[in-house]
Coordinates of C-alpha atoms and ligand atoms in Angstrom, one line a residue:
X27 CA 13.1 63.7 160.6
X28 CA 16.2 63.2 158.5
X29 CA 16.2 59.6 159.6
X30 CA 12.7 59.2 158.3
X31 CA 13.8 60.7 155.0
X32 CA 16.6 58.2 154.9
X33 CA 14.1 55.4 155.5
X34 CA 11.8 56.6 152.8
X35 CA 14.7 56.7 150.3
X36 CA 15.6 53.2 151.3
X37 CA 12.0 52.1 151.0
X38 CA 11.8 53.2 147.3
X39 CA 14.1 50.2 146.5
X40 CA 14.5 49.8 142.8
X41 CA 13.0 53.3 142.2
X42 CA 15.9 54.8 144.1
X43 CA 17.8 55.7 140.8
X44 CA 14.8 57.8 139.6
X45 CA 14.7 59.5 143.0
X46 CA 18.4 60.5 142.7
X47 CA 17.9 61.7 139.2
X48 CA 15.0 63.8 140.6
X49 CA 17.4 65.3 143.1
X50 CA 19.9 66.2 140.3
X51 CA 17.1 67.9 138.3
X52 CA 16.0 69.7 141.5
X53 CA 19.6 71.0 142.0
X54 CA 19.7 72.2 138.4
X55 CA 16.3 73.8 138.7
X56 CA 17.6 76.0 141.6
X57 CA 20.7 76.9 139.7
X58 CA 18.6 78.1 136.8
X59 CA 16.4 80.0 139.3
X60 CA 19.5 81.9 140.6
X61 CA 20.9 82.5 137.1
X62 CA 18.5 85.5 136.2
X63 CA 19.5 87.3 139.4
X64 CA 23.2 86.7 138.7
X65 CA 22.7 87.8 135.1
X66 CA 20.9 91.0 136.2
X67 CA 23.8 91.8 138.6
X68 CA 26.3 91.3 135.8
X69 CA 24.2 93.5 133.4
X70 CA 23.9 96.2 136.1
X71 CA 27.6 96.1 136.8
X72 CA 28.4 96.6 133.1
X73 CA 25.9 99.5 132.9
X74 CA 27.5 101.2 135.9
X75 CA 31.0 100.7 134.4
X76 CA 29.7 102.1 131.1
X77 CA 28.2 105.2 132.8
X78 CA 31.5 105.8 134.6
X79 CA 33.3 105.5 131.3
X80 CA 35.4 102.5 132.6
X81 CA 34.2 100.4 129.7
X82 CA 31.8 100.7 126.8
X83 CA 28.6 98.6 126.6
X84 CA 27.5 97.7 123.2
X85 CA 23.7 97.8 122.5
X86 CA 23.8 94.1 121.4
X87 CA 24.6 93.3 125.1
X88 CA 20.9 93.9 125.9
X89 CA 19.9 91.2 123.5
X90 CA 22.5 88.8 125.0
X91 CA 21.1 89.6 128.5
X92 CA 17.5 88.9 127.3
X93 CA 18.6 85.6 125.6
X94 CA 20.3 84.6 128.8
X95 CA 17.2 85.3 130.9
X96 CA 15.0 83.3 128.5
X97 CA 17.4 80.4 128.6
X98 CA 17.5 80.5 132.4
X99 CA 13.7 80.6 132.7
X100 CA 13.2 77.9 130.1
X101 CA 15.8 75.7 131.8
X102 CA 14.2 76.2 135.2
X103 CA 10.8 75.0 133.9
X104 CA 12.4 72.1 132.0
X105 CA 14.2 70.8 135.1
X106 CA 11.1 71.3 137.2
X107 CA 9.2 69.2 134.7
X108 CA 11.9 66.5 134.7
X109 CA 12.0 66.4 138.5
X110 CA 8.2 65.9 138.7
X111 CA 8.1 63.2 136.1
X112 CA 11.0 61.3 137.7
X113 CA 9.9 61.6 141.3
X114 CA 6.2 62.1 141.7
X115 CA 4.8 58.8 140.6
X116 CA 7.3 56.7 142.6
X117 CA 5.1 56.6 145.7
X118 CA 2.0 55.5 143.8
X119 CA 3.8 52.7 141.9
X120 CA 5.6 51.6 145.1
X121 CA 2.5 51.5 147.3
X122 CA 0.6 49.5 144.7
X123 CA 3.4 46.9 144.8
X124 CA 3.4 47.1 148.5
X125 CA -0.3 46.4 148.8
X126 CA 0.0 43.3 146.7
X127 CA 3.0 42.2 148.6
X128 CA 1.2 42.6 152.0
X129 CA -1.8 40.7 150.5
X130 CA 0.6 37.8 149.6
X131 CA 2.2 37.9 153.0
X132 CA -1.2 37.7 154.8
X133 CA -2.2 34.8 152.6
X134 CA 0.7 32.8 153.9
X135 CA 0.9 33.6 157.6
X136 CA -0.7 31.3 160.1
X137 CA -4.2 32.3 161.3
X138 CA -2.5 32.7 164.7
X139 CA -1.1 35.9 163.4
X140 CA -4.6 37.4 163.2
X141 CA -5.3 36.1 166.8
X142 CA -2.2 38.0 168.0
X143 CA -2.7 41.1 166.0
X144 CA -5.9 43.2 166.0
X145 CA -7.6 42.7 162.6
X146 CA -8.6 46.4 162.6
X147 CA -5.0 47.4 162.9
X148 CA -3.9 45.1 160.0
X149 CA -6.7 46.5 157.8
X150 CA -5.7 50.0 158.9
X151 CA -2.1 49.3 157.9
X152 CA -3.0 48.3 154.4
X153 CA -5.5 51.1 153.8
X154 CA -4.9 54.2 155.9
X155 CA -1.2 53.8 156.6
X156 CA -0.3 53.0 153.1
X157 CA -2.4 55.9 151.9
X158 CA -0.5 58.3 154.2
X159 CA 2.6 56.9 152.6
X160 CA 1.3 57.2 149.1
X161 CA 0.2 60.8 149.6
X162 CA 3.0 62.3 151.7
X163 CA 6.2 60.2 151.5
X164 CA 7.4 61.6 148.2
X165 CA 6.0 65.0 148.8
X166 CA 7.7 65.4 152.2
X167 CA 11.0 63.9 150.9
X168 CA 10.8 66.4 148.0
X169 CA 10.1 69.3 150.4
X170 CA 12.9 68.5 152.8
X171 CA 15.6 67.3 150.5
X172 CA 14.5 69.9 147.9
X173 CA 14.9 72.6 150.6
X174 CA 18.5 71.5 151.3
X175 CA 19.4 71.1 147.7
X176 CA 18.1 74.6 147.1
X177 CA 20.2 76.0 150.0
X178 CA 23.3 74.0 148.8
X179 CA 23.0 75.3 145.3
X180 CA 22.5 78.9 146.5
X181 CA 25.5 78.7 148.8
X182 CA 27.6 77.5 145.8
X183 CA 26.4 80.6 143.9
X184 CA 27.4 82.8 146.9
X185 CA 30.8 81.1 147.0
X186 CA 31.4 82.1 143.5
X187 CA 31.3 85.8 144.6
X188 CA 32.5 85.7 148.2
X189 CA 33.5 82.9 150.6
X190 CA 32.7 85.1 153.6
X191 CA 29.1 85.5 152.7
X192 CA 28.8 81.8 151.8
X193 CA 30.3 80.9 155.3
X194 CA 27.6 83.1 157.0
X195 CA 24.9 81.3 155.1
X196 CA 26.3 77.9 155.9
X197 CA 26.5 78.7 159.6
X198 CA 22.8 79.7 159.5
X199 CA 21.8 76.4 157.8
X200 CA 23.8 74.4 160.3
X201 CA 22.2 76.1 163.3
X202 CA 18.7 75.8 161.9
X203 CA 19.4 72.1 161.1
X204 CA 20.5 71.5 164.7
X205 CA 17.2 73.0 166.1
X206 CA 15.1 71.1 163.5
X207 CA 16.8 67.9 164.7
X208 CA 16.0 68.7 168.3
X209 CA 12.4 69.3 167.3
X210 CA 12.0 66.0 165.6
X211 CA 13.6 64.2 168.5
X212 CA 11.2 65.7 171.0
X213 CA 8.3 65.1 168.7
X214 CA 9.3 61.5 168.4
X215 CA 9.5 61.2 172.2
X216 CA 6.2 62.9 172.7
X217 CA 4.4 60.9 170.0
X218 CA 4.6 57.7 172.1
X219 CA 3.3 59.4 175.2
X220 CA 0.6 61.2 173.2
X221 CA -0.5 57.9 171.7
X222 CA -0.8 56.3 175.1
X223 CA -2.7 59.3 176.5
X224 CA -5.0 59.2 173.5
X225 CA -5.7 55.4 173.9
X226 CA -6.4 55.9 177.6
X227 CA -8.8 58.7 176.8
X228 CA -10.7 56.7 174.2
X229 CA -10.9 53.7 176.5
X230 CA -12.2 55.6 179.4
X231 CA -14.8 57.5 177.3
X232 CA -16.0 54.2 175.8
X233 CA -16.2 52.6 179.2
X234 CA -18.2 55.5 180.6
X235 CA -20.7 55.5 177.7
X236 CA -21.1 51.7 177.8
X237 CA -21.5 51.6 181.5
X238 CA -23.8 54.7 181.8
X239 CA -26.8 52.6 182.6
X240 CA -25.1 50.9 185.5
X241 CA -23.6 54.2 186.6
X242 CA -27.0 55.8 186.7
X243 CA -28.7 52.9 188.4
X244 CA -26.3 53.0 191.3
X245 CA -26.1 56.8 191.4
X246 CA -22.3 56.7 191.0
X247 CA -21.8 59.5 188.4
X248 CA -19.1 61.1 190.5
X249 CA -16.9 58.0 190.7
X250 CA -17.0 57.1 187.1
X251 CA -16.4 60.6 185.9
X252 CA -13.2 60.8 187.8
X253 CA -11.5 58.3 185.4
X254 CA -12.5 60.4 182.4
X255 CA -11.5 63.6 184.0
X256 CA -8.0 62.4 184.8
X257 CA -7.6 61.0 181.2
X258 CA -8.6 64.4 179.8
X259 CA -6.2 66.1 182.2
X260 CA -3.4 63.9 181.1
X261 CA -4.2 64.4 177.4
X262 CA -4.2 68.2 177.9
X263 CA -0.9 68.1 179.7
X264 CA 0.9 66.1 177.0
X265 CA -0.6 68.3 174.3
X266 CA 0.6 71.5 176.0
X267 CA 4.1 69.9 176.5
X268 CA 4.2 69.0 172.7
X269 CA 3.2 72.5 171.8
X270 CA 5.8 74.1 174.2
X271 CA 8.6 71.8 173.0
X272 CA 7.7 72.7 169.4
X273 CA 7.5 76.4 170.0
X274 CA 11.0 77.0 171.3
X275 CA 12.7 74.7 168.8
X276 CA 10.8 76.1 166.0
X277 CA 11.5 79.7 167.2
X278 CA 15.2 79.1 167.3
X279 CA 15.2 77.4 163.9
X280 CA 13.4 80.4 162.4
X281 CA 15.7 82.8 164.2
X282 CA 18.8 81.1 162.9
X283 CA 17.5 81.5 159.3
X284 CA 16.5 85.2 159.9
X285 CA 19.8 86.0 161.6
X286 CA 21.7 84.4 158.8
X287 CA 19.8 86.5 156.2
X288 CA 20.7 89.7 158.1
X289 CA 24.3 88.4 158.4
X290 CA 24.5 88.0 154.7
X291 CA 23.4 91.5 154.0
X292 CA 25.7 92.8 156.8
X293 CA 28.7 90.9 155.6
X294 CA 28.1 92.0 152.0
X295 CA 27.8 95.6 153.1
X296 CA 31.1 95.5 154.9
X297 CA 32.8 93.9 151.9
X298 CA 31.2 96.5 149.6
X299 CA 32.4 99.4 151.8
X300 CA 35.9 97.9 151.9
X301 CA 35.8 97.8 148.1
X302 CA 35.9 94.0 147.9
X303 CA 32.4 93.8 146.4
X304 CA 30.8 95.8 143.7
X305 CA 27.4 97.5 144.3
X306 CA 25.4 95.2 141.9
X307 CA 26.8 92.1 143.6
X308 CA 25.8 93.6 146.9
X309 CA 22.3 94.1 145.5
X310 CA 22.3 90.5 144.3
X311 CA 23.3 89.3 147.7
X312 CA 20.5 91.2 149.3
X313 CA 18.0 89.6 146.9
X314 CA 19.5 86.1 147.6
X315 CA 19.3 86.7 151.4
X316 CA 15.5 86.9 151.1
X317 CA 15.1 83.7 149.1
X318 CA 18.0 81.6 150.4
X319 CA 16.2 80.2 153.4
X320 CA 12.6 80.4 152.3
X321 CA 12.3 76.7 151.7
X322 CA 14.3 75.6 154.7
X323 CA 12.0 77.7 156.9
X324 CA 9.0 75.6 155.7
X325 CA 10.6 72.3 156.6
X326 CA 9.4 72.3 160.2
X327 CA 5.8 72.2 159.0
X328 CA 6.6 68.6 157.8
X329 CA 7.7 67.4 161.3
X330 CA 4.3 66.1 162.3
X331 CA 3.6 64.5 158.9
X332 CA 7.0 62.9 159.0
X333 CA 6.0 61.5 162.4
X334 CA 2.9 60.0 160.9
X335 CA 4.9 58.4 158.1
X336 CA 7.4 57.0 160.6
X337 CA 4.6 55.4 162.6
X338 CA 3.0 54.0 159.4
X339 CA 6.3 52.6 158.3
X340 CA 6.8 50.9 161.7
X341 CA 3.4 49.1 161.4
X342 CA 4.0 48.0 157.8
X343 CA 7.4 46.7 158.7
X344 CA 5.9 44.7 161.6
X345 CA 3.5 43.0 159.1
X346 CA 6.3 42.3 156.7
X347 CA 8.3 40.6 159.4
X348 CA 5.4 38.1 160.0
X349 CA 6.6 34.5 159.6
X350 CA 5.2 32.5 156.7
X351 CA 3.7 29.2 157.6
X352 CA 4.8 27.6 154.4
X353 CA 8.4 28.9 154.0
X354 CA 9.9 25.4 153.4
X355 CA 6.9 24.1 151.3
X356 CA 6.7 23.4 147.6
X357 CA 3.9 23.6 145.0
X358 CA 2.9 20.0 144.7
X359 CA -0.1 18.4 142.9
X360 CA -2.0 16.0 145.2
X361 CA -3.0 12.9 143.3
X362 CA -5.2 11.2 146.0
X363 CA -7.4 12.7 148.6
X364 CA -7.1 10.2 151.4
X365 CA -6.9 12.2 154.7
X366 CA -4.9 10.8 157.5
X367 CA -4.4 12.3 161.0
X368 CA -1.7 10.5 163.0
X369 CA -1.5 11.3 166.7
X370 CA -2.2 15.0 166.2
X371 CA -1.8 17.3 169.2
X372 CA -2.4 21.1 169.0
X373 CA -3.1 24.1 171.2
X374 CA -3.8 27.7 170.2
X375 CA -1.7 28.9 173.1
X376 CA -0.4 26.9 175.9
X377 CA -3.8 25.1 176.5
X378 CA -4.1 21.8 174.6
X379 CA -7.1 21.8 172.3
X380 CA -6.5 18.5 170.4
X381 CA -4.7 15.6 172.0
X382 CA -3.5 12.5 170.1
X383 CA -6.1 12.6 167.4
X384 CA -5.8 9.7 164.9
X385 CA -8.2 8.8 162.1
X386 CA -8.3 8.1 158.4
X387 CA -10.8 9.2 155.8
X388 CA -10.5 7.1 152.6
X389 CA -10.9 8.9 149.2
X390 CA -14.5 9.5 148.2
X391 CA -16.0 8.8 151.6
X392 CA -17.7 11.0 154.2
X393 CA -16.7 11.4 157.8
X394 CA -19.1 13.1 160.2
X395 CA -17.5 14.8 163.2
X396 CA -19.8 15.1 166.2
X397 CA -19.2 16.3 169.8
X398 CA -20.0 19.0 172.3
X399 CA -19.4 22.7 171.6
X400 CA -15.7 23.6 172.2
X401 CA -14.5 20.0 171.9
X402 CA -12.2 20.8 169.0
X403 CA -14.2 20.0 165.8
X404 CA -13.5 23.3 164.0
X405 CA -9.9 23.0 165.1
X406 CA -9.6 19.7 163.2
X407 CA -10.7 21.5 160.0
X408 CA -8.4 24.4 160.6
X409 CA -5.4 22.1 160.9
X410 CA -6.4 20.2 157.7
X411 CA -6.5 23.4 155.7
X412 CA -3.2 24.4 157.4
X413 CA -4.6 27.6 158.9
X414 CA -2.4 26.5 161.8
X415 CA 0.4 23.9 162.0
X416 CA 0.2 20.9 164.4
X417 CA 2.3 20.9 167.5
X418 CA 3.1 17.2 167.2
X419 CA 1.9 14.3 165.0
X420 CA 1.2 14.7 161.3
X421 CA -1.6 15.3 158.8
X422 CA -1.3 13.8 155.3
X423 CA -3.5 14.1 152.2
X424 CA -2.8 11.4 149.6
X425 CA 0.2 10.4 151.6
X426 CA 1.7 13.9 151.5
X427 CA 2.3 15.8 154.7
X428 CA 0.4 19.1 154.5
X429 CA 3.5 20.9 155.9
X430 CA 5.3 20.1 152.6
X431 CA 2.7 21.9 150.5
X432 CA 2.4 25.6 150.0
X433 CA -0.9 27.1 151.2
X434 CA -1.9 27.8 147.6
X435 CA -1.2 24.3 146.4
X436 CA -3.0 22.7 149.4
X437 CA -6.1 24.9 149.3
X438 CA -6.6 24.2 145.6
X439 CA -7.7 20.8 146.8
X440 CA -10.1 21.9 149.5
X441 CA -13.5 23.6 149.5
X442 CA -14.8 24.9 152.7
X443 CA -18.4 26.0 153.7
X444 CA -18.8 27.5 157.1
X445 CA -21.7 28.5 159.3
X446 CA -20.7 32.2 158.9
X447 CA -20.6 33.1 155.2
X448 CA -18.5 36.0 154.1
X449 CA -19.5 37.6 150.7
X450 CA -17.5 40.3 149.2
X451 CA -18.8 43.7 148.2
X452 CA -19.1 42.8 144.6
X453 CA -21.6 41.2 142.2
X454 CA -23.2 37.9 142.9
X455 CA -21.5 36.5 139.8
X456 CA -18.1 37.6 141.0
X457 CA -18.7 36.2 144.4
X458 CA -19.5 32.8 142.9
X459 CA -16.6 33.1 140.4
X460 CA -14.2 33.6 143.4
X461 CA -14.2 29.7 143.5
X462 CA -12.7 29.6 140.1
X463 CA -11.6 32.9 138.5
X464 CA -11.4 31.3 135.0
X465 CA -15.0 30.1 135.0
X466 CA -17.3 31.3 132.2
X467 CA -20.7 32.9 132.8
X468 CA -22.3 29.6 131.8
X469 CA -20.3 27.7 134.3
X470 CA -21.2 30.2 137.0
X471 CA -24.9 29.7 136.2
X472 CA -24.5 25.9 136.2
X473 CA -23.0 26.0 139.7
X474 CA -25.7 28.4 140.9
X475 CA -28.4 26.0 139.6
X476 CA -26.8 23.0 141.4
X477 CA -26.6 25.1 144.6
X478 CA -30.3 26.0 144.3
X479 CA -29.7 29.7 144.0
X480 CA -30.4 30.3 140.3
X481 CA -34.1 31.0 141.0
X482 CA -33.7 33.6 143.6
X483 CA -30.8 35.3 141.8
X484 CA -32.8 35.7 138.6
X485 CA -35.7 37.3 140.6
X486 CA -33.4 40.1 141.9
X487 CA -33.6 43.3 139.8
X488 CA -30.0 43.0 138.4
X489 CA -29.8 39.2 138.4
X490 CA -26.3 37.9 138.6
X491 CA -25.0 41.5 138.4
X492 CA -26.6 42.5 141.7
X493 CA -24.0 43.9 144.0
X494 CA -24.0 42.3 147.4
X495 CA -23.8 44.7 150.4
X496 CA -20.7 44.9 152.6
X497 CA -20.4 41.4 154.2
X498 CA -23.5 40.3 152.2
X499 CA -26.0 42.3 154.2
X500 CA -28.8 42.5 151.6
X501 CA -29.3 38.7 151.4
X502 CA -30.9 36.3 153.9
X503 CA -28.7 33.8 155.8
X504 CA -29.9 30.9 153.7
X505 CA -29.3 32.7 150.4
X506 CA -25.8 33.7 151.4
X507 CA -25.1 30.1 152.4
X508 CA -26.3 28.8 149.0
X509 CA -24.1 31.3 147.2
X510 CA -21.1 30.2 149.2
X511 CA -22.0 26.6 148.2
X512 CA -22.2 27.6 144.5
X513 CA -18.8 29.1 145.0
X514 CA -17.5 25.7 146.4
X515 CA -19.2 23.7 143.6
X516 CA -17.5 25.9 141.0
X517 CA -14.1 25.3 142.7
X518 CA -14.7 21.6 142.3
X519 CA -12.0 20.6 144.8
X520 CA -11.6 16.9 145.8
X521 CA -11.9 17.6 149.5
X522 CA -15.0 19.3 151.0
X523 CA -15.1 20.6 154.6
X524 CA -18.5 21.5 155.9
X525 CA -18.5 23.2 159.3
X526 CA -22.0 23.5 160.7
X527 CA -23.2 24.7 157.3
X528 CA -26.8 24.3 158.2
X529 CA -26.7 25.2 161.8
X530 CA -28.3 28.6 161.8
X531 CA -30.9 28.5 159.0
X532 CA -34.6 28.0 159.0
X533 CA -36.1 24.6 158.1
X534 CA -37.3 25.7 154.6
X535 CA -33.8 27.0 153.7
X536 CA -32.3 23.9 155.3
X537 CA -34.0 21.7 152.8
X538 CA -32.6 23.7 149.8
X539 CA -29.2 24.0 151.4
X540 CA -29.1 20.2 152.0
X541 CA -29.9 19.7 148.3
X542 CA -27.1 22.0 147.4
X543 CA -24.7 20.3 149.7
X544 CA -25.6 16.9 148.2
X545 CA -24.5 18.3 144.8
X546 CA -21.3 19.6 146.3
X547 CA -20.3 16.5 148.2
X548 CA -21.0 13.9 145.5
X549 CA -17.9 11.7 144.8
X550 CA -15.8 13.9 147.1
X551 CA -13.8 13.2 150.3
X552 CA -15.9 15.0 152.9
X553 CA -15.5 16.1 156.5
X554 CA -18.8 17.3 157.8
X555 CA -19.4 18.8 161.2
X556 CA -23.2 18.4 161.5
X557 CA -26.2 18.1 163.9
X558 CA -28.7 16.7 161.4
X559 CA -29.3 13.1 162.1
X560 CA -29.7 12.2 158.4
X561 CA -26.3 13.6 157.5
X562 CA -24.7 11.8 160.4
X563 CA -26.4 8.5 159.8
X564 CA -25.4 8.4 156.1
X565 CA -21.8 9.1 156.8
X566 CA -19.4 6.1 156.1
X567 CA -17.6 7.0 159.3
X568 CA -18.5 9.0 162.4
X569 CA -15.8 10.5 164.7
X570 CA -17.0 11.4 168.2
X571 CA -14.8 14.2 169.7
X572 CA -14.8 15.1 173.3
X573 CA -12.3 17.5 175.0
X574 CA -9.9 17.3 172.1
X575 CA -9.8 13.5 171.8
X576 CA -11.6 11.1 169.4
X577 CA -13.5 9.0 171.9
X578 CA -15.5 6.9 169.5
X579 CA -15.1 5.9 165.9
X580 CA -17.4 3.8 163.6
X581 CA -20.6 3.8 161.6
X582 CA -23.9 4.9 163.0
X583 CA -25.2 1.3 163.5
X584 CA -22.0 0.3 165.3
X585 CA -21.9 3.4 167.6
X586 CA -25.6 3.4 168.4
X587 CA -25.2 0.0 170.1
X588 CA -22.3 1.2 172.3
X589 CA -23.1 3.0 175.6
X590 CA -21.3 6.3 175.4
X591 CA -21.3 9.9 174.2
X592 CA -22.7 9.1 170.7
X593 CA -25.8 7.3 172.1
X594 CA -26.5 10.2 174.4
X595 CA -26.0 12.7 171.6
X596 CA -28.3 10.8 169.2
X597 CA -31.0 10.5 171.9
X598 CA -30.9 14.3 172.5
X599 CA -30.9 15.0 168.7
X600 CA -33.9 12.7 168.1
X601 CA -35.8 14.4 170.8
X602 CA -35.1 17.9 169.5
X603 CA -35.8 16.9 165.9
X604 CA -39.1 15.3 166.8
X605 CA -39.9 18.3 168.9
X606 CA -39.1 20.7 166.1
X607 CA -41.3 18.8 163.7
X608 CA -44.3 18.9 165.9
Ligands
LIG721 P1 -15.9 23.3 168.3 O1 -15.8 23.7 166.9 O2 -15.9 21.9 168.6 O3 -17.0 24.0 169.0 P2 -13.3 24.7 168.4 O4 -12.4 23.8 167.7 O5 -13.8 25.9 167.7 O6 -14.6 23.8 169.0 O7 -12.6 25.1 169.7 C1 -11.9 24.2 170.6 C2 -11.3 25.0 171.8 O8 -10.3 25.9 171.3 C3 -12.4 25.9 172.5 O9 -12.1 25.8 173.9 C4 -12.1 27.3 172.0 O10 -12.3 28.2 173.1 C5 -10.6 27.2 171.7 N1 -10.3 28.1 170.5 C6 -10.9 28.1 169.3 N2 -10.3 29.0 168.5 C7 -9.4 29.6 169.2 C8 -8.4 30.7 168.9 N3 -8.4 31.2 167.7 N4 -7.6 31.0 169.9 C9 -7.6 30.4 171.1 N5 -8.5 29.5 171.5 C10 -9.3 29.0 170.5
LIG722 MG1 -16.9 24.9 165.7

């Protein structure tokens, strides 16, 4: 727990100074809380001495005492206010920065990072985990550090009157601290086992529910229930263990505090009887003994929250450690858009997906990539956009190796349209404007007109201001595709990559999409992965890919005369297209 607090303090970075100021205000706040009690004790002492005739008390003393109380209470509120203003906004400011920082990191890692890490977990880290941080990190630090500052300040006050009583209080704090430490160690140990048991439980329940039809069909309820039962049993066992570990540590922690309170009263009583302590000071000590540990006693409630924060911090740190793909790259403007692959080999894991791929696409020309499913067509596009880096060979654009360019400066030159379109949960206008955030409303409309989507957009109730559902659910596939093309037209990049952009739309939409694509690709350097004969035939160059190799290269008229994959491919296409027209 104390380690987590240390980590949180470290995490606050440049805000650390404000945090420390907050601690100082917190210390002064406690001091000012104790002052009225001390003042009352002093006043009582003077009154008793006065009644015994040992000294005389002037009436004006009452006003002094009142003034003292007012100052003490005022000071307490002032320091409490200062502490809040210095500390409380730190978490919000820091998490906002952290979100942007993680966004920037994710933009620059290779897409392989997302293959290796569960996307749900990454999204969770940025949303839930950072929110836990935002909500609790400062609050818990404040509760824990605040509690110890409170105790330290109070012990200092006690020390002023009697070192023996202060020593008893200190012993109580140290004992309780020891048990709290034991508690957080065991909660840390149990958290891992608990997480594993939880995961096993979820997996076996999902498996049971998914497989229920099979289970019923084969009359095997008994067998499949066994897995769930043992997962439940294990879950129960670890929960009971957590509770038992918690109970005894917490009990001893509370006991230390209570015993120390009793010890303070007892020690003060002895000192009073021996005449070393006056009666009012004894009364004051008794009052202090009630409030001294009140905050430390609450600290154990934070143990679980601190564990959550610890886990969240681990996840965020793992993301921050991700390697950038473009660490050594520079922001460079590309003048030409000739694309050149030289002997490129690549594999996602150990398995080779591309092997010795070499081709050149001159500026302003179109290359169609054809080949069977899984042959590596999409991979070629992924490498060009530097979603991954090649294993060997090189890819250049305008003579510049893509590895020398930062992702930002490279992707400025590339527009991509995929088969699966992703639209953000935002207005249609903003979805199009994503291609160029500086574009005016007029420019957005121009792009939409070119992409054949102006008509259907204006027919929607809110026009360009219509909010698209999560992932674009409220529009048809063809409409979404045209919006994504409008986005690409607005971006106006010199290289266009089309990956099966028309593969899954109906013929009527295909016609409109084709028209939109013609607008997009005019005068651009284009790589198109396509099935439509017209698109393939019109390309200046056709690359036939099979099992990660470019097996044929040339124009349609050249390739159709050669016996080979392309000829077979075209024959099949012709048959299906004729068939679909009938
Ligand atoms: P195509 O676009 O020609 O259908 P791809 O380039 O998508 O083929 O895929 C080529 C091969 O690489 C396939 O065998 C596919 O299973 C594999 N592959 C594609 N993406 C990944 C990935 N992210 N991780 C591992 N293997 C992948
Ligand atoms: Mg593909």
